[in-house]
Coordinates of C-alpha atoms in Angstrom, one line a residue:
X1 CA 51.7 -84.3 53.4
X2 CA 53.3 -87.4 51.0
X3 CA 52.8 -86.6 47.6
X4 CA 53.0 -89.2 45.1
X5 CA 55.9 -89.5 43.2
X6 CA 55.8 -90.9 39.4
X7 CA 58.1 -91.9 36.6
X8 CA 57.0 -91.8 32.7
X9 CA 55.4 -95.1 32.7
X10 CA 53.6 -95.2 36.2
X11 CA 52.1 -92.1 35.3
X12 CA 50.7 -93.0 31.9
X13 CA 49.4 -96.0 33.8
X14 CA 47.6 -93.6 36.5
X15 CA 45.9 -91.6 33.4
X16 CA 45.4 -94.3 32.1
X17 CA 43.2 -96.0 35.0
X18 CA 41.4 -92.3 35.6
X19 CA 40.6 -92.5 32.2
X20 CA 38.9 -96.0 32.2
X21 CA 37.1 -94.6 35.5
X22 CA 34.3 -92.2 33.1
X23 CA 32.7 -89.9 34.4
X24 CA 34.4 -88.0 37.6
X25 CA 32.3 -85.4 39.9
X26 CA 34.5 -82.0 39.5
X27 CA 36.6 -80.8 42.7
X28 CA 35.2 -77.6 42.6
X29 CA 31.9 -77.4 41.6
X30 CA 32.9 -75.7 37.9
X31 CA 33.3 -76.6 34.6
X32 CA 36.1 -74.4 33.8
X33 CA 39.8 -75.4 32.9
X34 CA 41.2 -74.5 36.4
X35 CA 38.5 -77.0 37.8
X36 CA 39.7 -79.7 35.0
X37 CA 43.3 -79.7 35.7
X38 CA 42.6 -79.5 39.5
X39 CA 40.9 -82.4 39.9
X40 CA 43.0 -84.2 37.6
X41 CA 46.1 -83.1 40.0
X42 CA 43.7 -84.4 43.4
X43 CA 43.4 -87.5 41.5
X44 CA 47.1 -88.2 40.4
X45 CA 47.8 -86.8 44.2
X46 CA 49.7 -84.1 43.3
X47 CA 50.3 -80.8 44.1
X48 CA 49.1 -77.9 42.2
X49 CA 51.4 -77.1 39.3
X50 CA 53.7 -79.7 40.4
X51 CA 54.5 -82.6 38.6
X52 CA 57.1 -84.7 40.3
X53 CA 58.9 -87.3 37.6
X54 CA 61.8 -88.8 39.1
X55 CA 64.4 -90.3 36.4
X56 CA 62.6 -88.8 33.6
X57 CA 62.8 -85.6 31.8
X58 CA 60.8 -82.8 33.3
X59 CA 57.0 -82.9 32.0
X60 CA 54.0 -80.3 32.2
X61 CA 51.0 -81.7 32.4
X62 CA 48.3 -79.5 30.4
X63 CA 44.6 -79.7 30.6
X64 CA 41.7 -78.7 28.6
X65 CA 37.6 -79.1 28.5
X66 CA 36.8 -80.3 24.7
X67 CA 35.3 -77.9 22.5
X68 CA 36.3 -74.7 24.0
X69 CA 36.9 -71.1 23.2
X70 CA 38.9 -70.3 25.2
X71 CA 43.0 -69.7 24.7
X72 CA 45.4 -72.0 27.0
X73 CA 48.4 -70.6 28.6
X74 CA 51.5 -71.8 27.2
X75 CA 53.7 -69.6 29.8
X76 CA 54.1 -65.8 31.1
X77 CA 56.9 -63.9 29.8
X78 CA 57.6 -59.9 30.1
X79 CA 59.1 -58.5 27.2
X80 CA 62.3 -56.4 26.9
X81 CA 64.2 -54.1 27.4
X82 CA 63.1 -54.9 31.0
X83 CA 65.1 -52.4 32.8
X84 CA 63.0 -50.1 31.0
X85 CA 59.8 -51.5 33.0
X86 CA 58.3 -51.9 29.6
X87 CA 54.5 -52.8 30.4
X88 CA 54.7 -49.7 33.1
X89 CA 55.8 -47.5 30.1
X90 CA 52.3 -49.2 28.0
X91 CA 50.4 -48.6 30.9
X92 CA 51.6 -45.0 31.7
X93 CA 51.7 -43.9 28.1
X94 CA 49.2 -46.0 26.2
X95 CA 46.5 -46.9 28.6
X96 CA 43.5 -46.4 28.9
X97 CA 40.8 -45.5 31.7
X98 CA 39.8 -48.9 33.5
X99 CA 36.2 -49.9 33.3
X100 CA 36.1 -50.1 37.3
X101 CA 37.9 -46.4 37.5
X102 CA 35.5 -44.8 40.0
X103 CA 34.4 -48.0 41.4
X104 CA 36.4 -50.5 42.1
X105 CA 39.1 -48.8 41.6
X106 CA 40.1 -45.3 41.9
X107 CA 39.5 -42.5 39.3
X108 CA 43.0 -42.7 37.7
X109 CA 42.8 -46.4 37.4
X110 CA 44.7 -47.4 34.0
X111 CA 44.4 -50.1 32.4
X112 CA 46.2 -52.1 29.4
X113 CA 44.4 -55.2 28.5
X114 CA 45.0 -56.3 24.6
X115 CA 45.1 -59.8 23.2
X116 CA 47.5 -59.3 20.4
X117 CA 47.9 -61.7 17.2
X118 CA 50.4 -61.2 14.6
X119 CA 50.0 -58.5 11.5
X120 CA 46.6 -58.0 12.8
X121 CA 46.2 -54.5 14.8
X122 CA 43.9 -55.1 17.5
X123 CA 40.6 -52.0 18.0
X124 CA 43.9 -49.8 19.4
X125 CA 46.3 -50.8 16.8
X126 CA 48.7 -52.7 18.7
X127 CA 49.7 -56.0 16.7
X128 CA 53.0 -58.5 17.2
X129 CA 55.4 -59.2 14.3
X130 CA 58.3 -61.7 14.1
X131 CA 61.3 -60.5 13.0
X132 CA 63.6 -63.3 11.7
X133 CA 66.4 -61.3 10.9
X134 CA 67.3 -60.3 14.1
X135 CA 65.4 -63.1 16.0
X136 CA 62.6 -61.3 17.7
X137 CA 58.8 -61.0 18.3
X138 CA 58.3 -57.3 18.7
X139 CA 55.1 -55.8 20.0
X140 CA 54.4 -52.7 17.0
X141 CA 51.7 -50.1 17.3
X142 CA 49.9 -48.3 14.3
X143 CA 47.8 -45.4 14.7
X144 CA 46.6 -45.6 11.4
X145 CA 44.5 -48.6 12.2
X146 CA 42.7 -47.5 15.9
X147 CA 39.0 -47.9 15.4
X148 CA 36.5 -45.1 15.4
X149 CA 35.2 -46.5 18.6
X150 CA 38.4 -45.3 20.9
X151 CA 38.3 -42.2 19.1
X152 CA 38.3 -40.2 22.6
X153 CA 42.1 -42.3 23.8
X154 CA 43.4 -41.6 20.2
X155 CA 42.9 -37.8 20.9
X156 CA 44.4 -38.1 24.2
X157 CA 47.6 -40.1 22.9
X158 CA 47.8 -37.1 20.2
X159 CA 47.7 -34.3 22.4
X160 CA 50.3 -35.9 24.7
X161 CA 52.5 -36.6 22.2
X162 CA 52.1 -40.2 21.9
X163 CA 50.5 -41.1 18.6
X164 CA 54.0 -41.6 17.2
X165 CA 55.4 -44.9 18.6
X166 CA 58.9 -44.6 20.4
X167 CA 61.4 -47.2 18.9
X168 CA 63.8 -47.3 22.0
X169 CA 60.2 -48.5 23.9
X170 CA 59.2 -51.1 21.5
X171 CA 58.6 -54.3 23.7
X172 CA 60.1 -57.7 22.1
X173 CA 61.2 -61.4 22.8
X174 CA 64.3 -62.6 21.9
X175 CA 64.5 -65.9 20.2
X176 CA 66.5 -67.4 22.7
X177 CA 64.9 -66.1 25.8
X178 CA 61.4 -67.9 24.4
X179 CA 63.2 -71.0 23.6
X180 CA 64.7 -71.0 26.8
X181 CA 61.3 -70.0 29.0
X182 CA 59.0 -72.7 26.4
X183 CA 62.0 -75.6 26.5
X184 CA 62.0 -75.1 30.1
X185 CA 57.9 -75.0 30.6
X186 CA 56.8 -77.5 27.2
X187 CA 59.7 -79.1 26.6
X188 CA 58.1 -82.1 27.2
X189 CA 54.1 -82.2 27.7
X190 CA 51.1 -84.5 28.3
X191 CA 47.9 -83.4 27.2
X192 CA 44.3 -84.1 28.5
X193 CA 41.5 -83.5 27.2
X194 CA 38.1 -83.8 28.9
X195 CA 34.2 -83.7 28.5
X196 CA 31.7 -81.9 30.7
X197 CA 28.6 -82.8 31.7
X198 CA 26.3 -81.4 34.4
X199 CA 23.6 -83.4 36.7
X200 CA 21.6 -82.2 39.5
X201 CA 23.8 -78.9 39.6
X202 CA 27.0 -80.9 39.6
X203 CA 30.1 -81.2 37.1
X204 CA 31.7 -84.3 36.1
X205 CA 34.5 -84.8 33.7
X206 CA 35.6 -87.3 31.5
X207 CA 39.5 -87.4 30.9
X208 CA 39.0 -88.8 27.2
X209 CA 41.9 -88.2 25.1
X210 CA 45.7 -88.1 26.6
X211 CA 48.6 -87.0 24.3
X212 CA 52.1 -87.5 25.1
X213 CA 54.0 -84.5 23.4
X214 CA 57.5 -83.9 23.3
X215 CA 60.0 -82.3 21.3
X216 CA 59.2 -78.7 21.5
X217 CA 60.3 -77.1 18.3
X218 CA 60.8 -72.9 18.2
X219 CA 60.2 -73.0 14.4
X220 CA 56.6 -74.7 15.0
X221 CA 56.4 -72.3 17.7
X222 CA 57.3 -69.4 15.4
X223 CA 54.9 -70.8 12.6
X224 CA 51.6 -70.9 14.8
X225 CA 52.5 -67.1 15.8
X226 CA 52.2 -66.2 11.8
X227 CA 49.2 -68.7 12.1
X228 CA 47.5 -66.7 14.3
X229 CA 47.4 -69.9 16.5
X230 CA 49.3 -68.0 19.3
X231 CA 48.6 -65.1 20.7
X232 CA 50.3 -62.6 23.6
X233 CA 48.2 -61.5 26.0
X234 CA 48.8 -57.9 28.0
X235 CA 47.0 -57.4 31.5
X236 CA 47.7 -54.9 33.3
X237 CA 46.6 -51.9 35.7
X238 CA 47.9 -48.8 37.1
X239 CA 50.0 -50.4 40.5
X240 CA 49.4 -54.5 39.4
X241 CA 50.5 -56.4 36.4
X242 CA 49.0 -59.8 36.0
X243 CA 51.6 -61.0 33.7
X244 CA 52.1 -60.8 30.5
X245 CA 51.0 -64.7 28.5
X246 CA 51.8 -66.5 25.7
X247 CA 48.3 -68.1 24.8
X248 CA 47.2 -70.7 22.2
X249 CA 44.2 -71.6 20.7
X250 CA 43.1 -75.5 22.1
X251 CA 43.4 -77.5 19.3
X252 CA 47.2 -76.2 18.3
X253 CA 48.9 -77.4 21.2
X254 CA 50.1 -80.8 19.3
X255 CA 51.5 -78.5 16.5
X256 CA 54.5 -77.5 18.6
X257 CA 56.1 -81.0 19.1
X258 CA 57.8 -83.0 17.0
X259 CA 56.9 -86.0 18.6
X260 CA 52.9 -86.7 18.9
X261 CA 51.9 -90.2 21.0
X262 CA 48.2 -91.0 22.1
X263 CA 48.1 -93.1 25.5

């Protein structure tokens, strides 16, 4: 299978040509962000999640439909301390019965699925904080913020002596680790917003807005966490961790960069 290779300039030209095509039928017969990205990659002749740009800096290709409420995944990064398998610890000690326990999964299947924001506890009392002094983003737990809707879970924590969180197992991400991960994954990015319509049961995309983003800024990344534009998403169940993600509100992506150029 031959792979189309681009320079930054020829990629911009190709994206402009695709934009000028107007409405394009979805290659996946769906209107989600994955279908939008897959269709664009097909049109560019590149494998999924692989943007080959020889003789240029690495560029990430991010696509999303206009006016969506869905969060966009920036990258996956498991928390430290890694040696303690911290997500497994959270699942074992702070997980709750999976909604499919006893149906799709065994009776004892547990879930730890949380979308955490800055200093705003979830129903189960978890949130993220930014420790500027020690250069860490930390997951914290406030049992006093647990909602009445999950009192059975709270009582189980009390019974097991887990209502007071062990600080030695507090998940965190160092600023350096975050900057390295984001710098590799997001240092330079083409961000494309697509309009979507449906006709006769088929979905069509129009790749209307194209932005060239460069100069990823750790300071702006941290600021957008504090402004609750970026979230930390845990998605684990017994025996399978789907990965811990940093996710962002669509319209905030350009706010992470020093340089924004509309194509």
